[in-house]
Tab-separated table of N, CA and C and ligand atoms in Angstrom:
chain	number	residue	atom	x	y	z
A	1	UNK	N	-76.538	-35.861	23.623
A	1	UNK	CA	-75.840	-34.650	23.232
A	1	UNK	C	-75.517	-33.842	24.470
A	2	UNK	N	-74.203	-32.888	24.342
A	2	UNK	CA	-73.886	-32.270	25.789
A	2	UNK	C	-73.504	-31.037	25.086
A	3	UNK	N	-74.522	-29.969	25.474
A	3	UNK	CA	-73.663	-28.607	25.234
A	3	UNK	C	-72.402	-28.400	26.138
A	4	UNK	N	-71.239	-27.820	26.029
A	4	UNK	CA	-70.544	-27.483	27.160
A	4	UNK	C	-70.156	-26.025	27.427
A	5	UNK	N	-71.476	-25.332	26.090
A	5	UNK	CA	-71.747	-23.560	27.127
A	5	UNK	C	-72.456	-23.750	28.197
A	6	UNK	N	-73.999	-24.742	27.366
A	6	UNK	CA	-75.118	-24.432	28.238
A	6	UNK	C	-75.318	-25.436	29.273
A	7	UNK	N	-74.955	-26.282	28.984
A	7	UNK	CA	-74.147	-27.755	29.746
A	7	UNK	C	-75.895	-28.475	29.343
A	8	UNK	N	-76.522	-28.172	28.258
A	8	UNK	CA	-77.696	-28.991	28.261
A	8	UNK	C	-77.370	-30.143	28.098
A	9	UNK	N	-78.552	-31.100	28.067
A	9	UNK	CA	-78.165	-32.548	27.398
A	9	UNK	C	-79.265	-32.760	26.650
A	10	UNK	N	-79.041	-33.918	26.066
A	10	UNK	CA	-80.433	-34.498	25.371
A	10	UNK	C	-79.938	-36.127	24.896
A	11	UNK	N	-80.812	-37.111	24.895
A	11	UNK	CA	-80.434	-37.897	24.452
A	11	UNK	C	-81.342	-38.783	22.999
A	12	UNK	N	-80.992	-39.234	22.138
A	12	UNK	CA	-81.467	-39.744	20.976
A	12	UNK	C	-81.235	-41.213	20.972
A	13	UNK	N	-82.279	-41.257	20.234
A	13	UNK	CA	-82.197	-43.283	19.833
A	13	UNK	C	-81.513	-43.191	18.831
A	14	UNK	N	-81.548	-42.204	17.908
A	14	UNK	CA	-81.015	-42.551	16.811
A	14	UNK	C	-79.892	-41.409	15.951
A	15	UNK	N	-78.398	-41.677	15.542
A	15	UNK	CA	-77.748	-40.855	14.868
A	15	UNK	C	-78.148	-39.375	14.037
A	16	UNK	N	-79.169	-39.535	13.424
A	16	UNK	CA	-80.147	-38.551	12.536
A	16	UNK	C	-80.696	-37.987	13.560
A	17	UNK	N	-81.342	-38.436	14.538
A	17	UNK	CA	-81.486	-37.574	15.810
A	17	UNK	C	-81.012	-36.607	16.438
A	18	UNK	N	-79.710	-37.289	16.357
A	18	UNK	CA	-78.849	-36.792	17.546
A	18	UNK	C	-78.128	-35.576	16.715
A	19	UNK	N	-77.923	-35.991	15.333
A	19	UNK	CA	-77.500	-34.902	14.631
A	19	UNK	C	-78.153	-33.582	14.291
A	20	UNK	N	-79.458	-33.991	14.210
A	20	UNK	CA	-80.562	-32.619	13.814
A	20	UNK	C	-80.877	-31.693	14.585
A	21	UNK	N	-79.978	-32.389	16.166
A	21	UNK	CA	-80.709	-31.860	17.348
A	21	UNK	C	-79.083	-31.130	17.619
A	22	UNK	N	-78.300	-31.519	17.709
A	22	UNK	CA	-76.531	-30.981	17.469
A	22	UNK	C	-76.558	-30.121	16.696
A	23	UNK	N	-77.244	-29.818	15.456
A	23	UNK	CA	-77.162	-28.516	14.486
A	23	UNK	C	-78.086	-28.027	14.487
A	24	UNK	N	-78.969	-27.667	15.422
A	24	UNK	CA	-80.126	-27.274	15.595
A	24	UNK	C	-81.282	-27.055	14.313
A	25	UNK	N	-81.468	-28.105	13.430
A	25	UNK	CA	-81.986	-28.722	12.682
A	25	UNK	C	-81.045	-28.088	11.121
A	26	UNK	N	-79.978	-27.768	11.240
A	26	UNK	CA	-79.254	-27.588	10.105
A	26	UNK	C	-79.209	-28.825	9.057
A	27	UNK	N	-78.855	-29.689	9.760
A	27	UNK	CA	-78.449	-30.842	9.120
A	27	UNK	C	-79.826	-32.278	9.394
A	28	UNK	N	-80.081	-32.610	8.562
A	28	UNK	CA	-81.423	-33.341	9.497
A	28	UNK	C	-81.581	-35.016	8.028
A	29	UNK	N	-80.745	-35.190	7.310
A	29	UNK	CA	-80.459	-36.005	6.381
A	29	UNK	C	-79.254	-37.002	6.792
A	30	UNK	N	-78.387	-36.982	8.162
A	30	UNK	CA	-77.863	-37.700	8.433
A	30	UNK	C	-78.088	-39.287	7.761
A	31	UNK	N	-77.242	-39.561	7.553
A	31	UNK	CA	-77.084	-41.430	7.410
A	31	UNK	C	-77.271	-41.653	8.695
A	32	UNK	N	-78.325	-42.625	9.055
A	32	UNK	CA	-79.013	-43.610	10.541
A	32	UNK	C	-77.853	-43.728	10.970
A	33	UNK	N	-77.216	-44.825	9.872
A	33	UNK	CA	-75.985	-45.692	10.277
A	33	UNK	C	-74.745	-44.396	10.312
A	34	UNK	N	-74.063	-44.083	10.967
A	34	UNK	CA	-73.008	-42.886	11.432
A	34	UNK	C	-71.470	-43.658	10.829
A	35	UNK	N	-71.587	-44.782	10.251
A	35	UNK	CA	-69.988	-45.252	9.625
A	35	UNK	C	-70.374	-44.519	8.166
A	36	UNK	N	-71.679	-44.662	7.731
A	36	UNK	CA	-71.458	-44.229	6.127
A	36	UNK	C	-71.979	-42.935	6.279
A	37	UNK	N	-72.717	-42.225	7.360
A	37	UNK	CA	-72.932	-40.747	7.620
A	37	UNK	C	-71.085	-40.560	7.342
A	38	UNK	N	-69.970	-40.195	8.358
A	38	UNK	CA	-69.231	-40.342	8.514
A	38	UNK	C	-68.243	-40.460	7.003
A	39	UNK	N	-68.371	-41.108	6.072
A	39	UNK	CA	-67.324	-41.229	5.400
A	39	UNK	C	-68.007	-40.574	3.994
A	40	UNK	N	-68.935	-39.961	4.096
A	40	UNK	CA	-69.524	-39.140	3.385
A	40	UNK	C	-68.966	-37.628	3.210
A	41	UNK	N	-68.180	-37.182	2.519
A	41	UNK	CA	-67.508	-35.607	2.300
A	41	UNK	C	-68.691	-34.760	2.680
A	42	UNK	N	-69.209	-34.573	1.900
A	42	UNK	CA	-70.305	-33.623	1.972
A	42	UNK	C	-70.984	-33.396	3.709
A	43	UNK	N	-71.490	-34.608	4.059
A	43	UNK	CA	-71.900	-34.245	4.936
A	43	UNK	C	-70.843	-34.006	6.133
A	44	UNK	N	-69.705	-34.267	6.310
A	44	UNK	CA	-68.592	-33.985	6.930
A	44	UNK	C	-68.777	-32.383	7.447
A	45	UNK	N	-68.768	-32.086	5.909
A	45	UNK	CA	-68.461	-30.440	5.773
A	45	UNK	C	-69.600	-29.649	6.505
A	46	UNK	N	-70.710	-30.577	6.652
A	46	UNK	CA	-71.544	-29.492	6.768
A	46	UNK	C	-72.064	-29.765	8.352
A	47	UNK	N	-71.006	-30.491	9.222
A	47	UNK	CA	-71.054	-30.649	10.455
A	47	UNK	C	-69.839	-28.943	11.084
A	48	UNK	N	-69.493	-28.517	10.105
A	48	UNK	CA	-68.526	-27.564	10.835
A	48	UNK	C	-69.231	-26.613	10.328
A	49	UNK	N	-68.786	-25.488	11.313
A	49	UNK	CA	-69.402	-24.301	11.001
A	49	UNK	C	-70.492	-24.069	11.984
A	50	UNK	N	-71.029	-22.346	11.981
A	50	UNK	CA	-72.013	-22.073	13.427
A	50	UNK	C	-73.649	-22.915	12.780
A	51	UNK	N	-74.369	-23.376	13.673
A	51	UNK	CA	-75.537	-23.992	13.566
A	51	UNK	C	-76.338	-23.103	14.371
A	52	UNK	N	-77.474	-21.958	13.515
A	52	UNK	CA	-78.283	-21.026	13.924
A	52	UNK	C	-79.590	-21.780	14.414
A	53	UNK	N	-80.190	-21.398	15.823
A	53	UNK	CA	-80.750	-22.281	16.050
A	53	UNK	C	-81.979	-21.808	15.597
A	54	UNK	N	-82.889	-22.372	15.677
A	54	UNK	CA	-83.988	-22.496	14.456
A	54	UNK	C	-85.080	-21.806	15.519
A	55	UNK	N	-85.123	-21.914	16.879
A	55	UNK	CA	-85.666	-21.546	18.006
A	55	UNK	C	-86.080	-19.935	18.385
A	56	UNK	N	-86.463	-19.764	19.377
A	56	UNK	CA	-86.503	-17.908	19.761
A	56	UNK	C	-85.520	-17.580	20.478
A	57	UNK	N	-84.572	-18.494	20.617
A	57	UNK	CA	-83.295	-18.071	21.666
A	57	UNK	C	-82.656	-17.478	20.512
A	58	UNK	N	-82.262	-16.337	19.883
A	58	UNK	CA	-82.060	-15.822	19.019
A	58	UNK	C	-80.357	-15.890	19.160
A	59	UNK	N	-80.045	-15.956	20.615
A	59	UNK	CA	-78.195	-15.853	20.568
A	59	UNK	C	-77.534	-17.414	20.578
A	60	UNK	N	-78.656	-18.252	20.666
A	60	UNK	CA	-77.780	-19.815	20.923
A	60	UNK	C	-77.294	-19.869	19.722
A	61	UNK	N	-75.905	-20.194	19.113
A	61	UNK	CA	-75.547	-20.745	17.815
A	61	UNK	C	-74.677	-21.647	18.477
A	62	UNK	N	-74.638	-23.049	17.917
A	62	UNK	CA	-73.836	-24.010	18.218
A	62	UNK	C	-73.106	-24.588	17.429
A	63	UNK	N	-71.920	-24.479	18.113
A	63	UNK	CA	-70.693	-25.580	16.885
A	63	UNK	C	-70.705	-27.159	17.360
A	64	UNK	N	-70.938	-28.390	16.589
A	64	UNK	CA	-70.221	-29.513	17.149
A	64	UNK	C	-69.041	-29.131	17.383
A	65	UNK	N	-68.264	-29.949	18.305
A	65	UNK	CA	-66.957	-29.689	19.109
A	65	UNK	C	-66.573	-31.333	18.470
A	66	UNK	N	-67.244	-32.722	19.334
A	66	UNK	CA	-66.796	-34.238	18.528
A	66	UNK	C	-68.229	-34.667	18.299
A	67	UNK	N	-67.826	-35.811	18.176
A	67	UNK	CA	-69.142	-36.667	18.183
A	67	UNK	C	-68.160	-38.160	19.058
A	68	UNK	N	-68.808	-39.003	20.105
A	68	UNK	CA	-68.006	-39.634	20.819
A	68	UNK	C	-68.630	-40.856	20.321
A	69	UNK	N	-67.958	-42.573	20.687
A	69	UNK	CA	-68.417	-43.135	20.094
A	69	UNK	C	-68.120	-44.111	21.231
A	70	UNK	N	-69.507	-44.947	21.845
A	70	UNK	CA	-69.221	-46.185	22.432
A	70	UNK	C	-68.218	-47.168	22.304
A	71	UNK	N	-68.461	-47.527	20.976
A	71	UNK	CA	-67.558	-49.019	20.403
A	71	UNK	C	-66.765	-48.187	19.362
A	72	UNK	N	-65.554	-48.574	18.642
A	72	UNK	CA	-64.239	-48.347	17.985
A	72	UNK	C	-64.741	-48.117	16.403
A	73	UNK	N	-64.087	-47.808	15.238
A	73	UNK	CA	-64.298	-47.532	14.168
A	73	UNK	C	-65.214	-46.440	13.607
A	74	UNK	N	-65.837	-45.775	14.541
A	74	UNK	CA	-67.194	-44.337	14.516
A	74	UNK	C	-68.247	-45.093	14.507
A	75	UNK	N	-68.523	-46.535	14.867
A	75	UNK	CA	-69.641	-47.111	14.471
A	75	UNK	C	-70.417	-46.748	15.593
A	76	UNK	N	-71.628	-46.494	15.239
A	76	UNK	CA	-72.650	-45.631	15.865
A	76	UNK	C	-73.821	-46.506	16.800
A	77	UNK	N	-73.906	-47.835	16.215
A	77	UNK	CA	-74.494	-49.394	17.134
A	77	UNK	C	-74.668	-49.265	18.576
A	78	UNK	N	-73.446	-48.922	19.443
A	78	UNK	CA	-73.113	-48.767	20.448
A	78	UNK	C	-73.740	-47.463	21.406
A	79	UNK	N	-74.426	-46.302	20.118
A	79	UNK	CA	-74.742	-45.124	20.920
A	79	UNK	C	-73.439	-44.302	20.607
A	80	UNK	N	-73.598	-42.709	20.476
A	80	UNK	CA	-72.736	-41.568	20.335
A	80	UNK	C	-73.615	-40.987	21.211
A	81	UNK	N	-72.405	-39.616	21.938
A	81	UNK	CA	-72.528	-38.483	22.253
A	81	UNK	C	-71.971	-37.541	21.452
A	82	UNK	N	-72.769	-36.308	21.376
A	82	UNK	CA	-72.145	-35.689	20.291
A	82	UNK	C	-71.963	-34.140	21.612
A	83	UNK	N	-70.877	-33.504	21.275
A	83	UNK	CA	-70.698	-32.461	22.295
A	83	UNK	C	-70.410	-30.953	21.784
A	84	UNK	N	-71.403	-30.213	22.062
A	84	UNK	CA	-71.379	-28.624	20.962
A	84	UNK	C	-71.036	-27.668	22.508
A	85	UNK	N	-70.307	-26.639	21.332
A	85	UNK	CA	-70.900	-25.439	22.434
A	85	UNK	C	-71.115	-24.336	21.717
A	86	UNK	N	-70.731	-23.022	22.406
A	86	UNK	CA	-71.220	-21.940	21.857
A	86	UNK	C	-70.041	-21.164	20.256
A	87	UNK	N	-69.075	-22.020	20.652
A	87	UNK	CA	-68.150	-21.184	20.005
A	87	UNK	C	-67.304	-22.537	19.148
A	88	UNK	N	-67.073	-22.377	17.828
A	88	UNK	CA	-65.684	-23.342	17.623
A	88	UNK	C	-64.644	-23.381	18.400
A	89	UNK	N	-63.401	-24.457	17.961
A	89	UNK	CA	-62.330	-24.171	18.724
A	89	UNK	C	-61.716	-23.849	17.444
A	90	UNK	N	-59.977	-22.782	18.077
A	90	UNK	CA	-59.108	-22.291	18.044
A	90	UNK	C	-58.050	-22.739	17.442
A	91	UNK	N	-57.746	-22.816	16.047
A	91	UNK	CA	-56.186	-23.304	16.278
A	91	UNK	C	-54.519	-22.293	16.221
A	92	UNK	N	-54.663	-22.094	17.753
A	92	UNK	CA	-53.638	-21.793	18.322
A	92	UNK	C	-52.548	-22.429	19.108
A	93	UNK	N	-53.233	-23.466	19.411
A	93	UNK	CA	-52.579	-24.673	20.419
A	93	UNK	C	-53.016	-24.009	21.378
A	94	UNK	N	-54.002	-23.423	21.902
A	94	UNK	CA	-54.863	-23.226	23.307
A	94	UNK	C	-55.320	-24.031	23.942
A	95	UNK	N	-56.152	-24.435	24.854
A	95	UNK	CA	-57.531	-25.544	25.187
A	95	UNK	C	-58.713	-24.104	25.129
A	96	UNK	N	-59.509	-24.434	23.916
A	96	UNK	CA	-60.508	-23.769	24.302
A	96	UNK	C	-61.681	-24.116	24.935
A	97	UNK	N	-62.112	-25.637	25.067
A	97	UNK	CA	-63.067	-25.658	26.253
A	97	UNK	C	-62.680	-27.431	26.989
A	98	UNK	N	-63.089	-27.086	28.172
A	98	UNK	CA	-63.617	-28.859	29.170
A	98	UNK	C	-64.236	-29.321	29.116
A	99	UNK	N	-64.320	-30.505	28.895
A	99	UNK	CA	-65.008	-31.368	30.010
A	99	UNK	C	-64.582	-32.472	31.228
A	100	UNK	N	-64.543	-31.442	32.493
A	100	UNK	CA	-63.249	-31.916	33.278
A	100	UNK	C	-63.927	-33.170	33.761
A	101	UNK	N	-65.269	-33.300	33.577
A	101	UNK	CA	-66.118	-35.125	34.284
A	101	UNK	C	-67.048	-35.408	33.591
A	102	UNK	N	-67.094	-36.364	32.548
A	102	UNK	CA	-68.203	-36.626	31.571
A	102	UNK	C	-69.276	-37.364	32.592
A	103	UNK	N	-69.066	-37.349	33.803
A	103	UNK	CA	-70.280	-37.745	34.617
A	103	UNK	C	-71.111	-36.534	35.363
A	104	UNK	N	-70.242	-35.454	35.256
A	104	UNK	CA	-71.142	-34.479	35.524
A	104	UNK	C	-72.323	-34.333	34.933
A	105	UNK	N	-72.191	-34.552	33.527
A	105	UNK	CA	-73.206	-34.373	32.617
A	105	UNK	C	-74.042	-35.598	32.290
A	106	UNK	N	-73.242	-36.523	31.914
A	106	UNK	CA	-73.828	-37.566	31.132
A	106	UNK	C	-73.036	-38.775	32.141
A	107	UNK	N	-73.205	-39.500	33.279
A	107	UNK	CA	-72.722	-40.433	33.963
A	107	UNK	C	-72.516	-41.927	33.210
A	108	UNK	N	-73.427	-42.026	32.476
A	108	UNK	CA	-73.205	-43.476	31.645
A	108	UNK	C	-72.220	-43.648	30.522
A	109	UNK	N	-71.846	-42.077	30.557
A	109	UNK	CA	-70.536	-42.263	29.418
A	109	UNK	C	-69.393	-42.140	30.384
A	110	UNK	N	-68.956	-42.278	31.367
A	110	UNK	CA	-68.080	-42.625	32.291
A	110	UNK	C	-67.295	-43.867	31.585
A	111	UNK	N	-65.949	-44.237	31.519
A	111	UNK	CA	-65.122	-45.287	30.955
A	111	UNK	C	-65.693	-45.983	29.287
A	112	UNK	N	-66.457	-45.391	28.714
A	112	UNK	CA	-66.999	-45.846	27.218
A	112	UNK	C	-67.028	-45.340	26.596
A	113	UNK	N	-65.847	-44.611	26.000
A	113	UNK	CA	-65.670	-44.195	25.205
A	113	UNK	C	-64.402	-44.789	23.703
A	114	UNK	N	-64.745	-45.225	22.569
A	114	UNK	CA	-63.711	-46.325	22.264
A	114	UNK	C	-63.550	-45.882	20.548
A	115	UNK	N	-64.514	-44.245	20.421
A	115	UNK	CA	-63.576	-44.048	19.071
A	115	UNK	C	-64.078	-42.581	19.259
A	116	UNK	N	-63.539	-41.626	18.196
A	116	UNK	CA	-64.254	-40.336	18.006
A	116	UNK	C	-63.525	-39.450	16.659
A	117	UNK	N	-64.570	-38.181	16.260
A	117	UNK	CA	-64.688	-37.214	15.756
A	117	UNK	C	-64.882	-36.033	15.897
A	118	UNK	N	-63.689	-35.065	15.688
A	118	UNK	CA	-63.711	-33.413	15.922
A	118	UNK	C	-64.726	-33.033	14.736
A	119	UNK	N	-64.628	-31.951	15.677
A	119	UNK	CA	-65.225	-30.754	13.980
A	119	UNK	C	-64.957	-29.567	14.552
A	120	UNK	N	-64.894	-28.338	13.752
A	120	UNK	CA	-64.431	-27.135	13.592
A	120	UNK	C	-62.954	-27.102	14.574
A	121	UNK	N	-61.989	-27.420	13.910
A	121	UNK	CA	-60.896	-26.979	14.142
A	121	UNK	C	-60.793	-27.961	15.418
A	122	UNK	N	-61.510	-28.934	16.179
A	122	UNK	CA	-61.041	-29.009	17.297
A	122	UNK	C	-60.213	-30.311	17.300
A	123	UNK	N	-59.337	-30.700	18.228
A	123	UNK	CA	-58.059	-31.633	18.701
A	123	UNK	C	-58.755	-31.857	19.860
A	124	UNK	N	-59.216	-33.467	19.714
A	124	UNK	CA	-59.558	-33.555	21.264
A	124	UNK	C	-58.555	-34.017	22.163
A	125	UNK	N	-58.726	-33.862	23.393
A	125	UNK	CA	-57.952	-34.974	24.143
A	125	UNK	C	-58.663	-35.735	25.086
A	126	UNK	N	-58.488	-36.944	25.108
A	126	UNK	CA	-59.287	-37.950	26.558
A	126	UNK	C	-58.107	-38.137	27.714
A	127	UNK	N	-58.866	-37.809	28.541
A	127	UNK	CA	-57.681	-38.281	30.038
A	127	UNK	C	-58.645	-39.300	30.645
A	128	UNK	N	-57.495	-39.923	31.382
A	128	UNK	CA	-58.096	-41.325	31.990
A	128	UNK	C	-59.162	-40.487	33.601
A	129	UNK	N	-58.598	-39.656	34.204
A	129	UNK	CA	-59.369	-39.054	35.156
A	129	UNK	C	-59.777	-37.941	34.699
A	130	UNK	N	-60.781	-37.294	36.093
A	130	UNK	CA	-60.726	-35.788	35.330
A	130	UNK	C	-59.494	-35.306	35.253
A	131	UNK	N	-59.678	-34.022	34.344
A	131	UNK	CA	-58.894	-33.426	33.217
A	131	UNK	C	-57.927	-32.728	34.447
A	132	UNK	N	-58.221	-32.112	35.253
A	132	UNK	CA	-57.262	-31.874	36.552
A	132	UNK	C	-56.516	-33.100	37.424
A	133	UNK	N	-56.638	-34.222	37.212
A	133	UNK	CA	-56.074	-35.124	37.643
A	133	UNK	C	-55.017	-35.709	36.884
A	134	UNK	N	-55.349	-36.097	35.250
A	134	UNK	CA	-54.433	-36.196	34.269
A	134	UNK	C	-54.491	-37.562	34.483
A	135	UNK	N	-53.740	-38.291	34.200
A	135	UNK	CA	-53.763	-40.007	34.477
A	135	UNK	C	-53.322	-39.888	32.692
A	136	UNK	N	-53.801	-41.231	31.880
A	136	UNK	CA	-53.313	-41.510	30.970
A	136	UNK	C	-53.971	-40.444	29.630
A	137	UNK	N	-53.491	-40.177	28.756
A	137	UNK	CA	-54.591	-39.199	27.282
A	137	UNK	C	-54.120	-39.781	26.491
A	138	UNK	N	-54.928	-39.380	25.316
A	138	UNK	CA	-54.961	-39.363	23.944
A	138	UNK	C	-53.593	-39.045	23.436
A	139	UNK	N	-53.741	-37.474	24.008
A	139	UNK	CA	-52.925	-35.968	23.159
A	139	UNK	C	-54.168	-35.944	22.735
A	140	UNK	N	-53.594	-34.497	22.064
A	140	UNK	CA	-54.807	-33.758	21.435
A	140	UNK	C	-55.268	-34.706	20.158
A	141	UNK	N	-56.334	-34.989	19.521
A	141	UNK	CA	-56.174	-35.754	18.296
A	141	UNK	C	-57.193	-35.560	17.324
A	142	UNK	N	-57.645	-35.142	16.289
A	142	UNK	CA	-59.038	-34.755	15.611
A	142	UNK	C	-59.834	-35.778	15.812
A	143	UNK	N	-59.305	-37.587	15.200
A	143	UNK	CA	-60.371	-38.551	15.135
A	143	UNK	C	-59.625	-39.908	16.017
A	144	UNK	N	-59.951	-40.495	16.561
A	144	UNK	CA	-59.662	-41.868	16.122
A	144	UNK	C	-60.726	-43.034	15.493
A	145	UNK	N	-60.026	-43.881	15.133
A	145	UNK	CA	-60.977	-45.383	15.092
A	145	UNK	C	-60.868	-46.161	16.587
A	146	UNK	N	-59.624	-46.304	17.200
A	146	UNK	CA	-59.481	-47.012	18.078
A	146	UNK	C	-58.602	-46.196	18.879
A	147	UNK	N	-58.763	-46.851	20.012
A	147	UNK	CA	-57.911	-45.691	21.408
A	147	UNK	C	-57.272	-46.326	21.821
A	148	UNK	N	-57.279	-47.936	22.047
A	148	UNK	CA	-55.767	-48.424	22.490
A	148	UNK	C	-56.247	-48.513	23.982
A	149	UNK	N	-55.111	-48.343	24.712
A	149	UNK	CA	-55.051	-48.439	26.087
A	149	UNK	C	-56.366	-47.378	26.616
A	150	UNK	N	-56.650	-46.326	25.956
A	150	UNK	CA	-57.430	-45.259	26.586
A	150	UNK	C	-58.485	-45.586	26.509
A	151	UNK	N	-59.077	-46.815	25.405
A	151	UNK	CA	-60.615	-47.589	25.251
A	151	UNK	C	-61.091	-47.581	26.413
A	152	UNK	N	-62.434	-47.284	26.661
A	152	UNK	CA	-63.146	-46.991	27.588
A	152	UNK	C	-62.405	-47.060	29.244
A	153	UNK	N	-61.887	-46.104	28.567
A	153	UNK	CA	-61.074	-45.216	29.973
A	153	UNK	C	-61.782	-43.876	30.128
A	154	UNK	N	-61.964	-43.009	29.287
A	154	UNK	CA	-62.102	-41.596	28.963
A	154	UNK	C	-63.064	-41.231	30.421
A	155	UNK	N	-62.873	-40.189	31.242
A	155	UNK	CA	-63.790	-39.567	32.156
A	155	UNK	C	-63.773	-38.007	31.636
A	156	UNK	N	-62.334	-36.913	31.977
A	156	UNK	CA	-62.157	-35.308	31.208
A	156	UNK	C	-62.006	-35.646	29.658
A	157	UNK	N	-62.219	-34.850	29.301
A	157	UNK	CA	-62.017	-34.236	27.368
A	157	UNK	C	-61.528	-32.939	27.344
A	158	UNK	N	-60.491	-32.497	26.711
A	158	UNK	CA	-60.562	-31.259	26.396
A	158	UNK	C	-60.320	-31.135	25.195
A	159	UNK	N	-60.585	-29.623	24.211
A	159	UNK	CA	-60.988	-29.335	22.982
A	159	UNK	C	-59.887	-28.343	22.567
A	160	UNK	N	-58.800	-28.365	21.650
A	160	UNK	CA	-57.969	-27.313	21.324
A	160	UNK	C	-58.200	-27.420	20.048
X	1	CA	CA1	-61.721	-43.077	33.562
């Protein structure tokens, strides 16, 4: 997991993990398996929206921003990153937040990235370099199954 207020990280073995720890135990019933988490309405819904953290940091509230996915289709086998910050995004057609080097944070997700999922309002985009360099993207896009040429290309993300 990568905040990109607090730029924390954390990492999980397992989807239900990674999720309980992304909504700061809001959500903690995840499906293991993240294809049938994932195509589940209900729990969809209840990935958007502020996640009060359960903690004494009384001001952290976190939105998921995506959830990223090693291998293609949201299948979760491969390992996810899931990426929150302090605030939803915007739909204005803004960029409301970066991530101009997924190695700043998390180095092993460098070029592996090969499906994904927004939440609250956000449009991601993947660029082949950092996000100041530009090279090949997405466009902005809520989900994919598959990325095509951009399959484990992804280094910047940004969130509109
Ligand atoms: Ca790259």
């Amino acid at each position: 997991m990568y905040n990109v207020s607090t730029g924390a990280t954390a990492c999980h073995s397992t989807f239900r993990a990674a999720v309980v720890d992304a909504t700061n135990g809001k959500v903690t019933n995840a499906s293991p398996v993240a294809r049938t988490a994932l195509s589940d309405t209900s729990f969809l819904k209840r990935l958007e929206g502020p996640m009060p953290a359960t903690e004494a940091t009384a001001a952290a509230v976190d939105y998921v921003l995506s959830i990223e996915y090693d291998i293609a289709n949201l299948s979760p086998s491969g390992g996810t990153l899931t990426i929150t910050a302090g605030g939803p995004c915007v739909a204005d057609g803004q960029r409301d937040f970066t991530v101009n080097d997924v190695r700043d944070a998390w180095p092993s997700w460098n070029d592996r990235i090969s499906s994904f999922q927004g939440f609250n309002t956000c449009d991601v985009n993947h660029y082949e370099h950092q996000v100041r360099n530009g090279g090949d993207t997405t466009g902005p896009k809520r989900s994919m199954t598959t990325m095509g040429d951009m399959s484990n290309k992804t280094t910047g993300l940004t969130f509109g």
